[in-house]
CSV table of C-alpha atoms in Angstrom, one decimal:
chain,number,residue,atom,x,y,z
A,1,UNK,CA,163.7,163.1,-39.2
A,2,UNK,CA,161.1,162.4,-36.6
A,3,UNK,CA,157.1,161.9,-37.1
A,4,UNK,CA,154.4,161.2,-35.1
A,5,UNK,CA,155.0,161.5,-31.5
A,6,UNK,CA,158.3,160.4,-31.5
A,7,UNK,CA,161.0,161.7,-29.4
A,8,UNK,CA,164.6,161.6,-30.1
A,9,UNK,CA,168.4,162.9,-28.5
A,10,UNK,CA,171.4,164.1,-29.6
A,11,UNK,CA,174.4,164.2,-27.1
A,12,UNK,CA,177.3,165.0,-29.5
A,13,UNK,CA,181.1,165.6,-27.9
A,14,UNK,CA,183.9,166.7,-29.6
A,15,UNK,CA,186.6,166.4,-27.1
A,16,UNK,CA,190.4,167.7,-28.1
A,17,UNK,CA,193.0,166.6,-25.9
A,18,UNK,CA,196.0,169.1,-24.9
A,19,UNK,CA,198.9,168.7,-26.9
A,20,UNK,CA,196.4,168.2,-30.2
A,21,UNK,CA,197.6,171.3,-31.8
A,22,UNK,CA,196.2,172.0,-35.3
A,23,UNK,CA,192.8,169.9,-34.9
A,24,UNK,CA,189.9,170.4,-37.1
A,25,UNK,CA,186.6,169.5,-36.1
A,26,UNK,CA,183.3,170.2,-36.9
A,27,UNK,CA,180.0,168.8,-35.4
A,28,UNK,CA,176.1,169.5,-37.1
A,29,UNK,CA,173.1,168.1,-36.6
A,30,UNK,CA,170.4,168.6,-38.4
A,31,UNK,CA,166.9,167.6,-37.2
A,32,UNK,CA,163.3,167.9,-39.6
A,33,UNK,CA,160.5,167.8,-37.6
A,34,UNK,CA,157.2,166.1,-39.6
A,35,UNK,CA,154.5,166.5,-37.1
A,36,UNK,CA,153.6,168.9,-34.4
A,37,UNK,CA,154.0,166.4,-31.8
A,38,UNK,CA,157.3,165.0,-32.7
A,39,UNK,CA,160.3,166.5,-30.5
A,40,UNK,CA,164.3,166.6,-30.5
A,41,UNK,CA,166.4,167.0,-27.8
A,42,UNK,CA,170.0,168.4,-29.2
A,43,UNK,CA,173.4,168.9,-27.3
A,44,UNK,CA,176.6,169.5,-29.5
A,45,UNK,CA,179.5,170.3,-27.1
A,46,UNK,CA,183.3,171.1,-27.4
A,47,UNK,CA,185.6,170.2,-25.0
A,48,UNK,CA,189.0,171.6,-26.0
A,49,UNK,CA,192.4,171.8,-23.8
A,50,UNK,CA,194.5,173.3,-26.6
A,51,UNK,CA,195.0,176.6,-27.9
A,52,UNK,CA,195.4,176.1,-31.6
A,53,UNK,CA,192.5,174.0,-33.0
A,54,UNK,CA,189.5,175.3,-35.3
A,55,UNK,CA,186.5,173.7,-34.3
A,56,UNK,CA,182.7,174.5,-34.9
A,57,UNK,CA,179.4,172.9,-33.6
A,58,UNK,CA,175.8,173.5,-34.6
A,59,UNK,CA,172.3,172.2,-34.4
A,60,UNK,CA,169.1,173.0,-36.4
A,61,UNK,CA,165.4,172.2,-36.0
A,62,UNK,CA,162.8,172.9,-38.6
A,63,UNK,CA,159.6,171.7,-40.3
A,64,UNK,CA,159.1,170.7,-44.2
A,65,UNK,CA,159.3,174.2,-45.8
A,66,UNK,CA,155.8,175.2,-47.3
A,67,UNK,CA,157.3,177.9,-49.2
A,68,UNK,CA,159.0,175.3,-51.3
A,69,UNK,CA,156.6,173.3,-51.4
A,70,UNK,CA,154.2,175.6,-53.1
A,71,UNK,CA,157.1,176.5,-55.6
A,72,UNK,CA,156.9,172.4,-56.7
A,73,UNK,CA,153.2,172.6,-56.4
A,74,UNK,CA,152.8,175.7,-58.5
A,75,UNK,CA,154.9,174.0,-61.6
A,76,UNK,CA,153.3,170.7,-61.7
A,77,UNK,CA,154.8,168.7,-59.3
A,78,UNK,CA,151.9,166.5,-57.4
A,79,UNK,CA,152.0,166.8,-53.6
A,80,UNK,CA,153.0,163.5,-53.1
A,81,UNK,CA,156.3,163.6,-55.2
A,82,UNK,CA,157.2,167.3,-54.1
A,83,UNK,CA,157.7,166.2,-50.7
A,84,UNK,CA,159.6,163.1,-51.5
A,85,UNK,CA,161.8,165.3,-53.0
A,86,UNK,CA,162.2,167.4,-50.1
A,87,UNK,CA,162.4,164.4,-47.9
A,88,UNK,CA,165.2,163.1,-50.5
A,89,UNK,CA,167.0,166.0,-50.7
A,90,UNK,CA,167.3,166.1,-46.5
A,91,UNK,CA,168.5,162.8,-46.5
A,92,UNK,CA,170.8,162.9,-49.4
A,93,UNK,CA,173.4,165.5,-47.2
A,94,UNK,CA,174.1,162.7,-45.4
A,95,UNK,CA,173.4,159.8,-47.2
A,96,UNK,CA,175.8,160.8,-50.4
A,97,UNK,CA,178.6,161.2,-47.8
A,98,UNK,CA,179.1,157.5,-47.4
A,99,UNK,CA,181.9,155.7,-48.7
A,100,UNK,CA,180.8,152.3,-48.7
A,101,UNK,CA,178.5,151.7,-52.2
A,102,UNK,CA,176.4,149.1,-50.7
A,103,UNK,CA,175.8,150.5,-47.7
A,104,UNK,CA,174.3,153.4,-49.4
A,105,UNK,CA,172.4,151.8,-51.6
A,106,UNK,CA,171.1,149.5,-49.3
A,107,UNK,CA,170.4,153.0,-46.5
A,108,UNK,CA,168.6,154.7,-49.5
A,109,UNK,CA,166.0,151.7,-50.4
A,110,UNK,CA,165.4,151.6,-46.8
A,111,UNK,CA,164.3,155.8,-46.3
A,112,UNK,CA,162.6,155.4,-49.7
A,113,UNK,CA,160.2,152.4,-48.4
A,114,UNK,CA,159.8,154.5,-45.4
A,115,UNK,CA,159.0,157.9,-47.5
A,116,UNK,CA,156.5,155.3,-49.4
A,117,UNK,CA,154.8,154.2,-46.7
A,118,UNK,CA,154.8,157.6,-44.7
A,119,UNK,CA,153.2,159.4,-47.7
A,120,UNK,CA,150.7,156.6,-48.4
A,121,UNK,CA,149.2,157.4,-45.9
A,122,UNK,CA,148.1,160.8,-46.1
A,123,UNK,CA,151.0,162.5,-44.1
């Protein structure tokens, strides 16, 4: 997620070696944009030397999607809280794949505060 003017870059490599038959990989990155003049910069790349692997890259850009929230808006949901659950539900892809409890945890107070602050704001 980027706001304001910030600017951010993705270089991502997935590089199979010859000889590493049967290799699975898969690369995504996933970028929300929350102003107009914040900007991304994404490069996934494969570098393979091997005939039989399976491997995928991807990368997406988009903005908060006003569609659904208008469906919140339109049952109740105040603006505020409709697009911290949006903003939760972007971060949760990633954050609900970690293994270790407290880093978690700790990674989730952290994007709350920041969801807090951002939408305390006006934004």
């Amino acid at each position: 997620m980027l706001d304001d003017r910030s600017k951010g870059v993705f270089h991502g490599r997935i590089l199979v070696h010859e000889g590493a038959e049967k290799t699975d990989a898969k690369q995504t990155n996933r970028n929300l944009l929350l102003s107009d003049t914040a900007q991304i910069d994404t490069k996934p790349q494969l570098e393979i030397y091997n005939d039989d692997v399976k491997c995928t890259h991807g990368a997406t850009i988009g903005q908060m999607d006003e569609e659904a929230l208008f469906y919140l808006r339109s049952r109740g949901v105040p603006m505020r809280k409709a697009k911290i659950i949006m903003l939760r539900a972007f971060t949760n892809e990633t954050l609900e794949h970690m293994s270790i409890d407290s880093v978690r945890d700790v990674l989730e107070r952290v994007v709350m505060k920041w969801f807090e602050r951002r939408l305390k704001n006006g934004r």
